[in-house]
Amino acid sequence: MNPPRVTVISTGSELTAGRSQDTNSSWIANELFGFGYSTQKFLVLPDDPKLIRDELKNLASGASKENPVLLVMTGGLGPTEDDYTLEVVCELTSSKPVLNEKAHDRLQALYRLRGKGFQEALTTALRQVSIPSNSTVLNNSVGIAPGFWSELQPGAYLACMPGVPSEMVTMFKEELVPLIQKQFQSGELYSDFLFIWGMSESLFQQEFIEGIEELKNGKAVWGVAAKKGFIRVTYQSEDKNLVEELIQKTKEKYRGLCTGDLFEEFPKLLSERKLTLGTIESCTGGLAAKILTDRAGSSEYFLGSVVSYSNLIKENIVGVKKETLEAHGAVSEETAIEMADNGAKLLGTDLAISITGIAGPGGGTPTKKIGTVFIGTHIRGEKTEVKELFLPFKRELFREVVAATSLYLMYNRLRKLV
């Protein structure tokens, strides 16, 4: 069997009208690429059942067991009248809607919380927890609507998932990937990836990719996805040694900027060394702590956080000297050092990360522009280090990049220590 011809489809009239952006497709394609499956094209469709049906039939045509087609579609699984995915797939697979008991139980629990009159509203929402009878359920552990996996014709497979990114991502990882890997071979391809911190896609291509002959002649392919504070670079080839060589060349070029999956490696490092960590955050409002505690089992190494948003909290709770704040300001190297050092004492941790900056849109000065941030890393027995960065992004992106980068800076210091 050949690898599948993959098309990623997003549905929703809000997408085709330009009111919302499709972020699901690029994420799915990048993840599939990492597993050895290349996406041929993206398709964005409005909430039009005839158009959706015709496109699915057209994409499935020509599929066979030897030359399979994989369609990954998001959206249209809600309870409202413009959610047509269930209806269309039932028609294409000669199915009827059947209630998924697990999703139904979750829906009932949700509506009971709304008090009297929930039963009437519940009736209209049942389509949200139904799947085609000739399909395999994809459980939704984050939201309500289940996804499903259907065979449109021999060799043509369709995976339907919610359009809500948080629900889709979890369903993709937990439910869909195992099905895809069971159904399809990835074409004898080897794949590996790296995170490169503080790097842009365009600069990476210009100063590294364009000089690699194996990528020019097609012996290997590469992909890059921009993340919050880093890029994820993936290489693929039928030659395992070539993939390893490209990874090594990238590490030699970018050295300490390279990591594996930091959000897996950092917790592992903390656990192995039996180290505890806390954060003292100002402009990020606790986002670094959120990233750390998003991971199950983080209580083993993460003890707590102080969001010292105002100078009053920095001084009275964290213990930053009034003289330091008056002489250097809240956004300064000196303040970041005292936040980290005093924060470690306050929380009783081996490590502490401090973050103080100007997220905007106001608050900048001629000497300290919006986007300026100081990140301190305290390690017991070592001198506290502070990194000053200038990240001229919009407020939300600035905060997310700073929070993720603060973890990288601590991880990068730790891995250098024996």
PDB file of N, CA and C in Angstrom, residues 279-280 303-308 313-314 316-319 338-349 352:
ATOM      1  N   THR A 279       7.853  30.582  40.053  1.00  0.00           N
ATOM      2  CA  THR A 279       7.946  31.739  39.161  1.00  0.00           C
ATOM      3  C   THR A 279       7.453  32.989  39.871  1.00  0.00           C
ATOM      4  N   ILE A 280       8.117  34.098  39.572  1.00  0.00           N
ATOM      5  CA  ILE A 280       7.706  35.417  40.040  1.00  0.00           C
ATOM      6  C   ILE A 280       7.472  36.241  38.779  1.00  0.00           C
ATOM      7  N   LEU A 303       6.334  24.382  42.708  1.00  0.00           N
ATOM      8  CA  LEU A 303       5.760  24.645  44.026  1.00  0.00           C
ATOM      9  C   LEU A 303       4.783  25.808  44.048  1.00  0.00           C
ATOM     10  N   GLY A 304       4.978  26.804  43.191  1.00  0.00           N
ATOM     11  CA  GLY A 304       4.049  27.926  43.239  1.00  0.00           C
ATOM     12  C   GLY A 304       4.542  29.131  42.479  1.00  0.00           C
ATOM     13  N   SER A 305       3.729  30.178  42.507  1.00  0.00           N
ATOM     14  CA  SER A 305       4.025  31.388  41.748  1.00  0.00           C
ATOM     15  C   SER A 305       3.485  32.613  42.475  1.00  0.00           C
ATOM     16  N   VAL A 306       4.122  33.749  42.245  1.00  0.00           N
ATOM     17  CA  VAL A 306       3.607  35.041  42.701  1.00  0.00           C
ATOM     18  C   VAL A 306       3.467  35.934  41.470  1.00  0.00           C
ATOM     19  N   VAL A 307       2.271  36.436  41.254  1.00  0.00           N
ATOM     20  CA  VAL A 307       2.060  37.407  40.172  1.00  0.00           C
ATOM     21  C   VAL A 307       2.204  38.795  40.786  1.00  0.00           C
ATOM     22  N   SER A 308       3.388  39.326  40.695  1.00  0.00           N
ATOM     23  CA  SER A 308       3.697  40.626  41.329  1.00  0.00           C
ATOM     24  C   SER A 308       3.511  41.733  40.295  1.00  0.00           C
ATOM     25  N   ILE A 313       3.240  44.964  45.294  1.00  0.00           N
ATOM     26  CA  ILE A 313       3.420  43.526  45.536  1.00  0.00           C
ATOM     27  C   ILE A 313       4.882  43.142  45.403  1.00  0.00           C
ATOM     28  N   LYS A 314       5.565  43.718  44.428  1.00  0.00           N
ATOM     29  CA  LYS A 314       7.004  43.436  44.285  1.00  0.00           C
ATOM     30  C   LYS A 314       7.751  43.782  45.572  1.00  0.00           C
ATOM     31  N   ASN A 316       6.306  44.614  48.856  1.00  0.00           N
ATOM     32  CA  ASN A 316       5.778  44.120  50.134  1.00  0.00           C
ATOM     33  C   ASN A 316       5.703  42.597  50.227  1.00  0.00           C
ATOM     34  N   ILE A 317       5.502  41.920  49.115  1.00  0.00           N
ATOM     35  CA  ILE A 317       5.391  40.456  49.136  1.00  0.00           C
ATOM     36  C   ILE A 317       6.696  39.791  48.710  1.00  0.00           C
ATOM     37  N   VAL A 318       7.221  40.214  47.567  1.00  0.00           N
ATOM     38  CA  VAL A 318       8.430  39.567  47.036  1.00  0.00           C
ATOM     39  C   VAL A 318       9.690  40.075  47.726  1.00  0.00           C
ATOM     40  N   GLY A 319       9.656  41.319  48.190  1.00  0.00           N
ATOM     41  CA  GLY A 319      10.819  41.839  48.903  1.00  0.00           C
ATOM     42  C   GLY A 319      11.798  42.617  48.051  1.00  0.00           C
ATOM     43  N   GLU A 338      16.406  40.721  42.000  1.00  0.00           N
ATOM     44  CA  GLU A 338      15.812  40.648  43.342  1.00  0.00           C
ATOM     45  C   GLU A 338      14.515  39.833  43.332  1.00  0.00           C
ATOM     46  N   MET A 339      13.744  39.947  42.259  1.00  0.00           N
ATOM     47  CA  MET A 339      12.530  39.130  42.152  1.00  0.00           C
ATOM     48  C   MET A 339      12.867  37.643  42.158  1.00  0.00           C
ATOM     49  N   ALA A 340      13.894  37.261  41.413  1.00  0.00           N
ATOM     50  CA  ALA A 340      14.266  35.843  41.334  1.00  0.00           C
ATOM     51  C   ALA A 340      14.861  35.350  42.652  1.00  0.00           C
ATOM     52  N   ASP A 341      15.803  36.098  43.193  1.00  0.00           N
ATOM     53  CA  ASP A 341      16.471  35.668  44.426  1.00  0.00           C
ATOM     54  C   ASP A 341      15.494  35.627  45.606  1.00  0.00           C
ATOM     55  N   ASN A 342      14.735  36.689  45.780  1.00  0.00           N
ATOM     56  CA  ASN A 342      13.789  36.737  46.897  1.00  0.00           C
ATOM     57  C   ASN A 342      12.630  35.763  46.681  1.00  0.00           C
ATOM     58  N   GLY A 343      12.257  35.570  45.422  1.00  0.00           N
ATOM     59  CA  GLY A 343      11.183  34.634  45.115  1.00  0.00           C
ATOM     60  C   GLY A 343      11.541  33.209  45.482  1.00  0.00           C
ATOM     61  N   ALA A 344      12.790  32.830  45.242  1.00  0.00           N
ATOM     62  CA  ALA A 344      13.229  31.483  45.606  1.00  0.00           C
ATOM     63  C   ALA A 344      13.153  31.276  47.114  1.00  0.00           C
ATOM     64  N   LYS A 345      13.529  32.309  47.877  1.00  0.00           N
ATOM     65  CA  LYS A 345      13.450  32.222  49.338  1.00  0.00           C
ATOM     66  C   LYS A 345      11.991  32.161  49.793  1.00  0.00           C
ATOM     67  N   LEU A 346      11.172  33.008  49.207  1.00  0.00           N
ATOM     68  CA  LEU A 346       9.765  33.081  49.588  1.00  0.00           C
ATOM     69  C   LEU A 346       9.039  31.756  49.338  1.00  0.00           C
ATOM     70  N   LEU A 347       9.318  31.143  48.174  1.00  0.00           N
ATOM     71  CA  LEU A 347       8.632  29.905  47.792  1.00  0.00           C
ATOM     72  C   LEU A 347       9.352  28.652  48.274  1.00  0.00           C
ATOM     73  N   GLY A 348      10.594  28.821  48.721  1.00  0.00           N
ATOM     74  CA  GLY A 348      11.362  27.678  49.205  1.00  0.00           C
ATOM     75  C   GLY A 348      11.760  26.727  48.096  1.00  0.00           C
ATOM     76  N   THR A 349      12.166  27.274  46.948  1.00  0.00           N
ATOM     77  CA  THR A 349      12.496  26.449  45.782  1.00  0.00           C
ATOM     78  C   THR A 349      13.992  26.481  45.469  1.00  0.00           C
ATOM     79  N   ALA A 352      14.174  29.605  40.529  1.00  0.00           N
ATOM     80  CA  ALA A 352      13.111  30.602  40.391  1.00  0.00           C
ATOM     81  C   ALA A 352      13.315  31.371  39.097  1.00  0.00           C
TER      82      ALA A 352
END
